[in-house]
Amino acid sequence: MVQLSTLAFCVEAKDSIQMYLQLLRRLLEKGNMVYIKQYKNSVQDEEEIDKEAFLLSADEILQDTIGSDKKVAVWLNYETIAKTYYGLNATHCGRWFRSGFEFLDRGRVFASSISITDLVEARKNAIEPYILQELEVPLDVDEEASFMLDEAFFEFFLRASGLTEKEEPLFKHAAFFPEGTWPVITEGNLVYHKDINQFSADFARLYADYYWGIYLYPALEEDMDIWNLTAEQKERLTNNHGRKPESIKDRYKRVRKYLSSRAHEIEDFMESISEDQMRELSQMPGSQMVDLLKQAVKEYPYIQSFDFGKRGMMFSGGPLYTLWPIYHRAAQIALGK
């Protein structure tokens, strides 16, 4: 089974219920609800919610999760344009579910455990995406199957996000990412920003995670100025119930012998670049950074760019490839390396 993992939306608490109900409505236009569960603090403590009861009291049930240690997940089947099926759960997550780590890793509104089963058989060796992402050269796969999988991936994102609908999107950022690789923003399969200046700011977020262990989601949500954080702000962003995350740098030191060449590329890049150079990259005008990323896309044909005009910009490697190569190449071009 191919795991496309998690599609997460960065949405403020005041808009999260409306965003979640919009997400459900869009998905159910091409799918059907299987069951609904409410979890308290962990996936072991669960309670099934009657579907009719949920539909009648969704606002009240979801409101109860905000700021709590609960989450609500609606499990459903979704039919793609390729006539294949995703089995997924759409989740509204409370701030302190799993001691807050689920929110820090995925945010308030996300869809996860997405899979496409029958297309896998058409793929050479049925290799898992997280392995494919680490290969130096894209895998030689069946062209038709690859096209169908990419189309299904993109169609799912467009439907779930509602970016082509009349309603103005409630989220400012969105990303598809394989389990275990986020919160490193450059390791997403897909990254969307409503404000294109945020593509430059991604370099500041990468620096903050690598050296300070700052969680990505709060940094996205608050649109904070990474370079001018106070000591108190850094403490708040790295301390969760007294537990501090490892920075990327510390994680790499601990598991270096297990790392792929792609992960080593990130470490080598971060160790070779100065804070001043990262500031320079992160403060470039968004239009200039997008041009550099588009220039990089020409060297990596399996990555695509999508311009939504006033609604923002997206880069996608489809379900199999992360965006690190184009961020890396854009930085090299900008710095003349």
Short mmCIF file of C-alpha atoms in Angstrom, two decimals:
data_model
loop_
_atom_site.label_atom_id
_atom_site.label_comp_id
_atom_site.label_asym_id
_atom_site.label_seq_id
_atom_site.Cartn_x
_atom_site.Cartn_y
_atom_site.Cartn_z
CA MET A 1 0.00 0.00 0.00
CA VAL A 2 1.27 3.49 -0.83
CA GLN A 3 0.91 5.94 2.01
CA LEU A 4 0.39 9.53 0.94
CA SER A 5 0.30 10.32 4.63
CA THR A 6 -0.98 13.70 5.82
CA LEU A 7 -2.50 16.77 4.23
CA ALA A 8 -2.43 19.52 6.87
CA PHE A 9 -3.90 23.02 6.81
CA CYS A 10 -2.61 25.90 8.89
CA VAL A 11 -5.76 27.60 10.16
CA GLU A 12 -6.41 29.83 13.16
CA ALA A 13 -8.42 28.44 16.08
CA LYS A 14 -11.35 30.80 15.40
CA ASP A 15 -11.71 29.40 11.86
CA SER A 16 -10.84 25.76 12.49
CA ILE A 17 -14.39 24.41 12.90
CA GLN A 18 -15.65 26.11 9.76
CA MET A 19 -12.56 24.95 7.86
CA TYR A 20 -13.03 21.38 9.09
CA LEU A 21 -16.72 21.26 8.12
CA GLN A 22 -15.85 22.66 4.68
CA LEU A 23 -13.21 19.93 4.31
CA LEU A 24 -15.74 17.23 5.22
CA ARG A 25 -18.33 18.61 2.82
CA ARG A 26 -15.87 18.60 -0.07
CA LEU A 27 -14.62 15.10 0.60
CA LEU A 28 -18.09 13.64 1.06
CA GLU A 29 -19.07 14.92 -2.39
CA LYS A 30 -16.85 12.11 -3.71
CA GLY A 31 -16.94 9.74 -0.77
CA ASN A 32 -18.96 8.23 2.02
CA MET A 33 -18.70 8.38 5.79
CA VAL A 34 -17.74 5.09 7.46
CA TYR A 35 -17.62 5.98 11.15
CA ILE A 36 -16.70 8.79 13.55
CA LYS A 37 -14.54 8.56 16.64
CA GLN A 38 -13.60 10.92 19.43
CA TYR A 39 -10.27 10.34 21.13
CA LYS A 40 -9.14 11.66 24.50
CA ASN A 41 -5.42 12.25 25.00
CA SER A 42 -4.43 9.15 23.00
CA VAL A 43 -5.74 6.84 20.29
CA GLN A 44 -6.25 4.13 22.94
CA ASP A 45 -9.00 6.14 24.67
CA GLU A 46 -11.68 6.28 21.99
CA GLU A 47 -15.44 6.56 21.70
CA GLU A 48 -17.49 6.06 18.55
CA ILE A 49 -19.99 8.82 17.75
CA ASP A 50 -23.26 8.08 16.01
CA LYS A 51 -23.20 9.56 12.50
CA GLU A 52 -26.64 11.16 12.77
CA ALA A 53 -25.80 12.61 16.17
CA PHE A 54 -22.61 14.09 14.76
CA LEU A 55 -24.36 15.67 11.79
CA LEU A 56 -26.92 17.26 14.14
CA SER A 57 -24.40 18.53 16.71
CA ALA A 58 -21.12 18.86 14.81
CA ASP A 59 -20.45 22.47 15.90
CA GLU A 60 -20.93 21.64 19.57
CA ILE A 61 -18.86 18.44 19.41
CA LEU A 62 -16.00 20.17 17.58
CA GLN A 63 -16.09 23.23 19.82
CA ASP A 64 -15.46 20.90 22.73
CA THR A 65 -12.13 19.82 21.20
CA ILE A 66 -10.55 23.30 20.84
CA GLY A 67 -8.07 23.86 23.63
CA SER A 68 -8.69 20.34 24.95
CA ASP A 69 -6.91 16.97 24.98
CA LYS A 70 -9.45 15.54 22.50
CA LYS A 71 -9.66 15.06 18.77
CA VAL A 72 -12.47 14.04 16.43
CA ALA A 73 -11.78 11.90 13.36
CA VAL A 74 -14.26 11.09 10.61
CA TRP A 75 -13.24 7.98 8.71
CA LEU A 76 -14.37 7.82 5.10
CA ASN A 77 -13.75 6.37 1.65
CA TYR A 78 -12.95 8.72 -1.19
CA GLU A 79 -13.14 7.98 -4.92
CA THR A 80 -10.45 9.58 -7.06
CA ILE A 81 -10.64 10.69 -10.68
CA ALA A 82 -8.64 7.53 -11.47
CA LYS A 83 -11.53 5.45 -10.06
CA THR A 84 -9.35 4.31 -7.18
CA TYR A 85 -10.11 4.80 -3.51
CA TYR A 86 -8.51 6.63 -0.62
CA GLY A 87 -9.25 5.36 2.87
CA LEU A 88 -8.70 8.33 5.13
CA ASN A 89 -9.66 10.14 8.28
CA ALA A 90 -10.37 13.86 8.45
CA THR A 91 -9.35 15.14 11.85
CA HIS A 92 -10.10 18.16 14.04
CA CYS A 93 -7.41 18.12 16.72
CA GLY A 94 -7.46 19.76 20.14
CA ARG A 95 -4.45 21.78 21.28
CA TRP A 96 -3.42 19.28 23.97
CA PHE A 97 -4.21 15.93 22.39
CA ARG A 98 -1.24 13.61 23.01
CA SER A 99 0.17 16.28 25.35
CA GLY A 100 0.08 18.77 22.48
CA PHE A 101 2.45 16.98 20.13
CA GLU A 102 -0.17 16.09 17.51
CA PHE A 103 -1.07 19.78 17.17
CA LEU A 104 2.59 20.75 16.94
CA ASP A 105 3.25 18.14 14.26
CA ARG A 106 0.05 18.43 12.17
CA GLY A 107 -2.00 21.38 13.36
CA ARG A 108 -5.74 21.60 13.98
CA VAL A 109 -7.21 20.36 10.69
CA PHE A 110 -5.76 17.54 8.62
CA ALA A 111 -6.57 14.42 6.62
CA SER A 112 -4.32 11.43 7.04
CA SER A 113 -3.77 7.71 6.39
CA ILE A 114 -4.49 8.32 2.74
CA SER A 115 -3.77 5.33 0.52
CA ILE A 116 -4.10 4.19 -3.05
CA THR A 117 -3.97 0.41 -3.20
CA ASP A 118 -4.59 -0.70 -6.76
CA LEU A 119 -2.20 1.70 -8.47
CA VAL A 120 0.65 0.30 -6.44
CA GLU A 121 0.62 -2.96 -8.36
CA ALA A 122 1.41 -1.04 -11.53
CA ARG A 123 4.49 0.46 -9.87
CA LYS A 124 7.83 -1.22 -10.04
CA ASN A 125 8.48 -3.20 -6.85
CA ALA A 126 5.68 -1.31 -5.04
CA ILE A 127 8.30 0.65 -3.12
CA GLU A 128 7.05 2.92 -0.34
CA PRO A 129 7.16 6.66 -1.10
CA TYR A 130 9.41 7.55 1.81
CA ILE A 131 12.06 5.28 0.24
CA LEU A 132 11.49 6.72 -3.23
CA GLN A 133 11.98 10.23 -1.88
CA GLU A 134 15.50 9.40 -0.82
CA LEU A 135 16.66 8.01 -4.18
CA GLU A 136 19.14 10.14 -6.07
CA VAL A 137 17.37 9.46 -9.39
CA PRO A 138 13.58 9.19 -9.84
CA LEU A 139 12.47 5.56 -10.10
CA ASP A 140 11.73 4.26 -13.58
CA VAL A 141 8.06 3.42 -13.15
CA ASP A 142 5.14 2.69 -15.42
CA GLU A 143 4.41 6.06 -17.06
CA GLU A 144 0.63 5.69 -17.16
CA ALA A 145 0.44 4.57 -13.53
CA SER A 146 2.70 7.45 -12.50
CA PHE A 147 0.51 9.96 -14.33
CA MET A 148 -2.68 8.57 -12.77
CA LEU A 149 -1.20 8.65 -9.28
CA ASP A 150 -0.01 12.25 -9.69
CA GLU A 151 -3.37 13.32 -11.10
CA ALA A 152 -5.25 11.66 -8.24
CA PHE A 153 -2.92 13.32 -5.73
CA PHE A 154 -3.42 16.78 -7.22
CA GLU A 155 -7.19 16.36 -7.63
CA PHE A 156 -7.49 15.32 -4.00
CA PHE A 157 -5.60 18.42 -2.86
CA LEU A 158 -7.73 20.76 -4.98
CA ARG A 159 -10.96 19.27 -3.69
CA ALA A 160 -9.85 19.17 -0.05
CA SER A 161 -8.48 22.71 -0.11
CA GLY A 162 -11.31 24.33 -2.06
CA LEU A 163 -8.81 26.68 -3.72
CA THR A 164 -10.83 26.69 -6.94
CA GLU A 165 -14.16 27.36 -5.20
CA LYS A 166 -15.78 30.80 -4.81
CA GLU A 167 -15.34 30.81 -1.03
CA GLU A 168 -12.15 32.49 0.16
CA PRO A 169 -9.89 29.86 1.77
CA LEU A 170 -9.63 30.05 5.56
CA PHE A 171 -6.07 28.66 5.69
CA LYS A 172 -2.80 30.47 4.96
CA HIS A 173 -0.54 27.45 4.51
CA ALA A 174 -1.00 23.81 3.55
CA ALA A 175 1.28 20.84 3.02
CA PHE A 176 1.29 17.17 2.12
CA PHE A 177 4.00 15.32 3.98
CA PRO A 178 5.04 11.71 4.58
CA GLU A 179 4.86 10.45 8.16
CA GLY A 180 7.98 11.08 10.17
CA THR A 181 9.61 13.73 7.96
CA TRP A 182 7.80 16.91 8.88
CA PRO A 183 8.11 19.37 10.62
CA VAL A 184 11.00 20.14 8.24
CA ILE A 185 9.19 22.33 5.72
CA THR A 186 11.48 21.50 2.80
CA GLU A 187 10.64 17.80 3.20
CA GLY A 188 6.98 18.19 2.28
CA ASN A 189 5.68 16.59 -0.92
CA LEU A 190 3.61 19.71 -1.45
CA VAL A 191 3.82 23.18 0.08
CA TYR A 192 1.24 25.93 -0.41
CA HIS A 193 1.48 29.51 0.83
CA LYS A 194 -1.23 32.12 0.38
CA ASP A 195 1.44 34.84 0.66
CA ILE A 196 4.33 34.06 -1.68
CA ASN A 197 6.75 35.90 0.64
CA GLN A 198 6.41 32.84 2.86
CA PHE A 199 8.48 30.78 0.41
CA SER A 200 11.43 32.97 1.38
CA ALA A 201 10.48 32.76 5.06
CA ASP A 202 10.68 28.95 4.79
CA PHE A 203 14.46 29.29 5.02
CA ALA A 204 14.15 31.05 8.38
CA ARG A 205 11.87 28.24 9.59
CA LEU A 206 14.39 25.64 8.43
CA TYR A 207 17.14 27.46 10.35
CA ALA A 208 14.99 27.75 13.48
CA ASP A 209 14.19 24.05 13.45
CA TYR A 210 17.74 22.96 12.64
CA TYR A 211 19.48 24.99 15.33
CA TRP A 212 16.79 25.73 17.94
CA GLY A 213 14.25 22.90 17.63
CA ILE A 214 11.34 25.29 17.06
CA TYR A 215 8.19 23.48 16.00
CA LEU A 216 7.11 24.32 12.48
CA TYR A 217 3.34 24.58 12.93
CA PRO A 218 3.32 27.40 15.53
CA ALA A 219 5.94 29.24 13.48
CA LEU A 220 3.63 29.03 10.44
CA GLU A 221 0.48 29.89 12.36
CA GLU A 222 1.82 33.01 14.00
CA ASP A 223 3.79 34.31 10.98
CA MET A 224 6.49 35.23 13.46
CA ASP A 225 9.73 37.06 12.78
CA ILE A 226 12.14 34.20 13.39
CA TRP A 227 15.21 36.40 13.52
CA ASN A 228 13.89 38.65 16.29
CA LEU A 229 12.48 36.09 18.71
CA THR A 230 13.10 36.82 22.35
CA ALA A 231 14.48 34.17 24.68
CA GLU A 232 11.00 33.82 26.21
CA GLN A 233 9.43 33.25 22.79
CA LYS A 234 12.02 30.60 21.90
CA GLU A 235 11.29 28.83 25.18
CA ARG A 236 7.55 28.86 24.49
CA LEU A 237 8.03 27.50 20.98
CA THR A 238 10.38 24.69 21.98
CA ASN A 239 8.90 23.65 25.33
CA ASN A 240 5.80 21.49 25.39
CA HIS A 241 4.70 20.43 28.89
CA GLY A 242 8.34 20.53 29.96
CA ARG A 243 9.48 18.33 27.06
CA LYS A 244 11.76 19.95 24.52
CA PRO A 245 12.16 18.58 20.99
CA GLU A 246 15.51 17.76 19.49
CA SER A 247 16.69 20.19 16.89
CA ILE A 248 17.26 18.71 13.45
CA LYS A 249 20.99 19.11 14.07
CA ASP A 250 20.82 17.03 17.26
CA ARG A 251 18.66 14.38 15.59
CA TYR A 252 21.15 14.10 12.74
CA LYS A 253 24.03 13.64 15.18
CA ARG A 254 22.14 10.88 16.98
CA VAL A 255 21.08 8.88 13.91
CA ARG A 256 23.72 9.90 11.37
CA LYS A 257 24.69 6.34 10.44
CA TYR A 258 21.07 5.57 9.46
CA LEU A 259 20.53 8.65 7.32
CA SER A 260 19.97 8.67 3.58
CA SER A 261 22.01 10.77 1.19
CA ARG A 262 19.09 13.20 0.88
CA ALA A 263 19.04 13.82 4.63
CA HIS A 264 22.80 14.29 4.57
CA GLU A 265 22.30 16.94 1.89
CA ILE A 266 20.20 19.00 4.29
CA GLU A 267 22.77 18.62 7.06
CA ASP A 268 25.64 19.50 4.73
CA PHE A 269 23.75 22.52 3.43
CA MET A 270 22.93 23.83 6.90
CA GLU A 271 26.51 23.34 8.09
CA SER A 272 27.92 25.14 5.04
CA ILE A 273 25.71 28.23 5.18
CA SER A 274 25.99 31.14 7.59
CA GLU A 275 23.19 32.74 9.58
CA ASP A 276 23.63 35.92 7.52
CA GLN A 277 23.16 33.96 4.30
CA MET A 278 20.01 32.30 5.67
CA ARG A 279 18.72 35.73 6.66
CA GLU A 280 19.40 36.93 3.13
CA LEU A 281 17.45 34.02 1.63
CA SER A 282 14.55 34.36 4.07
CA GLN A 283 14.18 38.09 3.47
CA MET A 284 14.20 38.00 -0.32
CA PRO A 285 11.04 39.35 -2.00
CA GLY A 286 8.60 36.49 -2.51
CA SER A 287 8.39 37.06 -6.26
CA GLN A 288 12.16 36.68 -6.54
CA MET A 289 12.22 33.47 -4.50
CA VAL A 290 9.33 32.00 -6.49
CA ASP A 291 11.24 32.76 -9.71
CA LEU A 292 14.27 30.93 -8.30
CA LEU A 293 12.15 27.95 -7.27
CA LYS A 294 10.57 27.85 -10.75
CA GLN A 295 14.04 27.97 -12.27
CA ALA A 296 15.00 25.03 -10.08
CA VAL A 297 11.87 23.11 -11.15
CA LYS A 298 13.27 23.00 -14.70
CA GLU A 299 16.07 20.79 -13.37
CA TYR A 300 13.66 18.48 -11.53
CA PRO A 301 10.81 17.64 -13.96
CA TYR A 302 8.95 15.51 -11.41
CA ILE A 303 8.28 18.69 -9.36
CA GLN A 304 5.65 21.18 -10.57
CA SER A 305 4.53 24.70 -9.69
CA PHE A 306 0.93 25.92 -9.57
CA ASP A 307 -0.03 29.59 -9.44
CA PHE A 308 -3.43 30.40 -7.90
CA GLY A 309 -3.10 34.13 -8.50
CA LYS A 310 -4.24 36.19 -5.51
CA ARG A 311 -4.91 32.97 -3.64
CA GLY A 312 -1.27 31.98 -3.53
CA MET A 313 1.25 29.55 -4.92
CA MET A 314 2.03 25.86 -4.59
CA PHE A 315 4.93 23.56 -5.43
CA SER A 316 4.37 19.81 -5.58
CA GLY A 317 6.49 16.71 -6.07
CA GLY A 318 3.37 14.56 -6.16
CA PRO A 319 3.04 11.68 -3.70
CA LEU A 320 6.55 10.35 -4.27
CA TYR A 321 9.02 13.24 -4.06
CA THR A 322 9.80 15.97 -1.55
CA LEU A 323 10.60 19.59 -2.37
CA TRP A 324 14.08 19.70 -0.84
CA PRO A 325 15.85 19.62 -4.26
CA ILE A 326 14.24 22.86 -5.48
CA TYR A 327 14.70 24.73 -2.18
CA HIS A 328 18.33 23.61 -2.18
CA ARG A 329 18.90 24.59 -5.81
CA ALA A 330 17.13 27.96 -5.38
CA ALA A 331 19.46 28.75 -2.47
CA GLN A 332 22.51 27.78 -4.53
CA ILE A 333 21.45 30.02 -7.40
CA ALA A 334 20.66 32.95 -5.08
CA LEU A 335 24.01 32.67 -3.30
CA GLY A 336 25.98 32.06 -6.49
CA LYS A 337 27.09 28.56 -5.51
#
